[in-house]
C-alpha positions as a LaTeX table, in Angstrom:
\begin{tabular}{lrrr}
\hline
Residue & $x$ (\AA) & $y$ (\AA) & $z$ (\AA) \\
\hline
Unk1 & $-12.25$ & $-19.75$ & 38.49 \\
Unk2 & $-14.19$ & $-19.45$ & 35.01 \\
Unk3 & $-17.99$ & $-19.43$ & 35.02 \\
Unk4 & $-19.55$ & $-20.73$ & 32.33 \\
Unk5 & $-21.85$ & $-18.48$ & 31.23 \\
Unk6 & $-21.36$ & $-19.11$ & 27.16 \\
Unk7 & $-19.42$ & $-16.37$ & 26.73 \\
Unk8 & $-15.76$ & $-16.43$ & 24.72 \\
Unk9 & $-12.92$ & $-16.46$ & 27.60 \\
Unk10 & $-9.72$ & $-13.95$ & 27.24 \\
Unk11 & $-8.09$ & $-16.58$ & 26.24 \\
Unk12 & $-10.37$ & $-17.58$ & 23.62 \\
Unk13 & $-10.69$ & $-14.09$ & 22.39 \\
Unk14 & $-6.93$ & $-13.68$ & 22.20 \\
Unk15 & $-6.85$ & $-16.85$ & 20.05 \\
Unk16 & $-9.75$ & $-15.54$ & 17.56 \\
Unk17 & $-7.65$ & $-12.52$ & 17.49 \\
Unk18 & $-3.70$ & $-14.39$ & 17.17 \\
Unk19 & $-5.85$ & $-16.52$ & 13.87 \\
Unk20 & $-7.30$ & $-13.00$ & 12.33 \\
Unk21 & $-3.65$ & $-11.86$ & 12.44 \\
Unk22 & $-1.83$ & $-14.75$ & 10.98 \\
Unk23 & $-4.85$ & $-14.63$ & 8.18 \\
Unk24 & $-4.06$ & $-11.18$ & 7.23 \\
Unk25 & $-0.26$ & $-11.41$ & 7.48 \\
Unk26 & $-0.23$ & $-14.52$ & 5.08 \\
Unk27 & $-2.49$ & $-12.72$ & 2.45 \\
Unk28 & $-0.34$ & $-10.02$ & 2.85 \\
Unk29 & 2.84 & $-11.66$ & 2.23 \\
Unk30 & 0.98 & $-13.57$ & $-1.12$ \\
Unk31 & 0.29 & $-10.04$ & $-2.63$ \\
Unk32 & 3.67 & $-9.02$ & $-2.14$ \\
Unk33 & 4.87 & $-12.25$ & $-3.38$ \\
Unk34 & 3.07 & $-11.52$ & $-6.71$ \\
Unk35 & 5.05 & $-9.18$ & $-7.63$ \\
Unk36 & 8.36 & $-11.38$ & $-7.94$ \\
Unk37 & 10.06 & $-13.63$ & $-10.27$ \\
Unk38 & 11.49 & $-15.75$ & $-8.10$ \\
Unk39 & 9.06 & $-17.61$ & $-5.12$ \\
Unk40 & 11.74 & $-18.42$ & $-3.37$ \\
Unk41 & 13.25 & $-14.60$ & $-2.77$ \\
Unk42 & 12.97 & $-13.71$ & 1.01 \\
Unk43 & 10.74 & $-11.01$ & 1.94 \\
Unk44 & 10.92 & $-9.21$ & 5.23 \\
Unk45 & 7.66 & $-7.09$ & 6.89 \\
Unk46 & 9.10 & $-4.20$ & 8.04 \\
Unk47 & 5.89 & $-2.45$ & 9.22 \\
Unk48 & 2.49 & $-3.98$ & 9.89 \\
Unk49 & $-0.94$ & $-2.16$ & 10.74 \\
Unk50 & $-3.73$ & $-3.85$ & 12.08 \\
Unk51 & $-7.24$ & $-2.29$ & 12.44 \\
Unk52 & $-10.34$ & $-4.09$ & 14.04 \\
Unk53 & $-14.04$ & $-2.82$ & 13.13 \\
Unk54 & $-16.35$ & $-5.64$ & 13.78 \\
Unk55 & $-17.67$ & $-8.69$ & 15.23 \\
Unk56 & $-16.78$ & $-12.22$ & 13.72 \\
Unk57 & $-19.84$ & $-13.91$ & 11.99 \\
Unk58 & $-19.18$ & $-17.34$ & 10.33 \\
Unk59 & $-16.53$ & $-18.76$ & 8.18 \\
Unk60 & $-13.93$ & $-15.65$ & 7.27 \\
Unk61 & $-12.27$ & $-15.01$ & 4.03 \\
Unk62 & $-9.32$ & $-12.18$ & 2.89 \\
Unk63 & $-8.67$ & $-10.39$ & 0.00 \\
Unk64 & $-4.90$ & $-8.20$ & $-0.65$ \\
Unk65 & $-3.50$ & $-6.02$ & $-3.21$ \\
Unk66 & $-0.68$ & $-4.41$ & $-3.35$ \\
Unk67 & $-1.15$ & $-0.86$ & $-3.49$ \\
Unk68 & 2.34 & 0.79 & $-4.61$ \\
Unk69 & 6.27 & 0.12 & $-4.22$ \\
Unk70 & 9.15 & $-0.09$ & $-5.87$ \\
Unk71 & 12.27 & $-2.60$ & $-6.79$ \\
Unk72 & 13.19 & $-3.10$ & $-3.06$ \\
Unk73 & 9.80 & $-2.61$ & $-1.20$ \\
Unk74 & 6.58 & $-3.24$ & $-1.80$ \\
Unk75 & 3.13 & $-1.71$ & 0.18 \\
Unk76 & 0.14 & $-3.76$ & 0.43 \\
Unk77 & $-3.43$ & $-3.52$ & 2.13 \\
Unk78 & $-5.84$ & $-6.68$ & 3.04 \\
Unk79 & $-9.46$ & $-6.88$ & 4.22 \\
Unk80 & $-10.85$ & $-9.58$ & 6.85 \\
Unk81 & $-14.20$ & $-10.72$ & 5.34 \\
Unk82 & $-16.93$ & $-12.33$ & 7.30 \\
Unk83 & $-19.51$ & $-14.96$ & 6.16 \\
Unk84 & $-21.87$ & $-11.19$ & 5.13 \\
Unk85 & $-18.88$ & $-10.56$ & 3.27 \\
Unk86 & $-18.12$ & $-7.40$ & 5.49 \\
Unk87 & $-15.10$ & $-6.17$ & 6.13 \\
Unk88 & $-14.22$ & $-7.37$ & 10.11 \\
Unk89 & $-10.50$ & $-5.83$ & 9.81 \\
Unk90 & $-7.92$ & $-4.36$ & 7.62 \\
Unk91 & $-4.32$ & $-5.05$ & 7.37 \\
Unk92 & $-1.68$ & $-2.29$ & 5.74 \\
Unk93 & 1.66 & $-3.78$ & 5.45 \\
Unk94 & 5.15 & $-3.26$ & 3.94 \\
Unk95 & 7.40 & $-5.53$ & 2.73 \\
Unk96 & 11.09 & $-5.27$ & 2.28 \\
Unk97 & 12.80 & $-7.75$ & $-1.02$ \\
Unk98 & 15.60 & $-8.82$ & 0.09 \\
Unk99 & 18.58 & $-9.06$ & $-2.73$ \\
Unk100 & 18.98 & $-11.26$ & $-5.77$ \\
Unk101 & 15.84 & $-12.11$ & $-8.36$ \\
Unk102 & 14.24 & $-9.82$ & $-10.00$ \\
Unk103 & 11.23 & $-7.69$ & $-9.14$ \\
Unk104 & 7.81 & $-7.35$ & $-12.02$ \\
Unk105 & 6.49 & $-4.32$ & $-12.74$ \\
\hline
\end{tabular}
């Protein structure tokens, strides 16, 4: 049985933790996306790093770059930003193009 003592449950926690993940993924995936011509070429994750630092305060933002790659991959990083604007976690990620279309450079 839980006690409710007004502390976050596992549960909870592992929900905070599933959002912070899907946040960083997606603004992952938009940097990469940047650098095509075509929005509708599939893109593939073939690695994904996840780092924690901090404690969630408030309303959360991200920010992603891409940091390097070529025509067939592409490497990205992404910060987890918390109402302070301090960085909560970091994201590295790479992506795999998948044929046809055209990458920018």
């Amino acid at each position: 049985m839980h006690e409710d003592r007004g502390e976050e449950s596992d549960e909870e926690r592992a929900d905070a933790e599933q959002q912070q993940c899907r946040l960083l993924h997606q603004a992952l995936r938009q940097a990469a996306r940047t650098r095509l011509d075509d929005e509708t070429r599939a893109l593939a994750a073939t690695d994904l790093s996840l780092v924690f630092s901090t404690a969630l305060e408030g309303p959360l933002q991200t920010r992603a770059q891409v940091t390097g790659g070529g025509r067939s991959v592409c490497f990205c990083e992404a910060q987890l930003l918390d109402s302070a604007q301090r960085t909560v976690a970091r994201a590295m990620g790479t992506f795999r193009y998948q044929r046809g279309g055209a990458v920018q450079r």
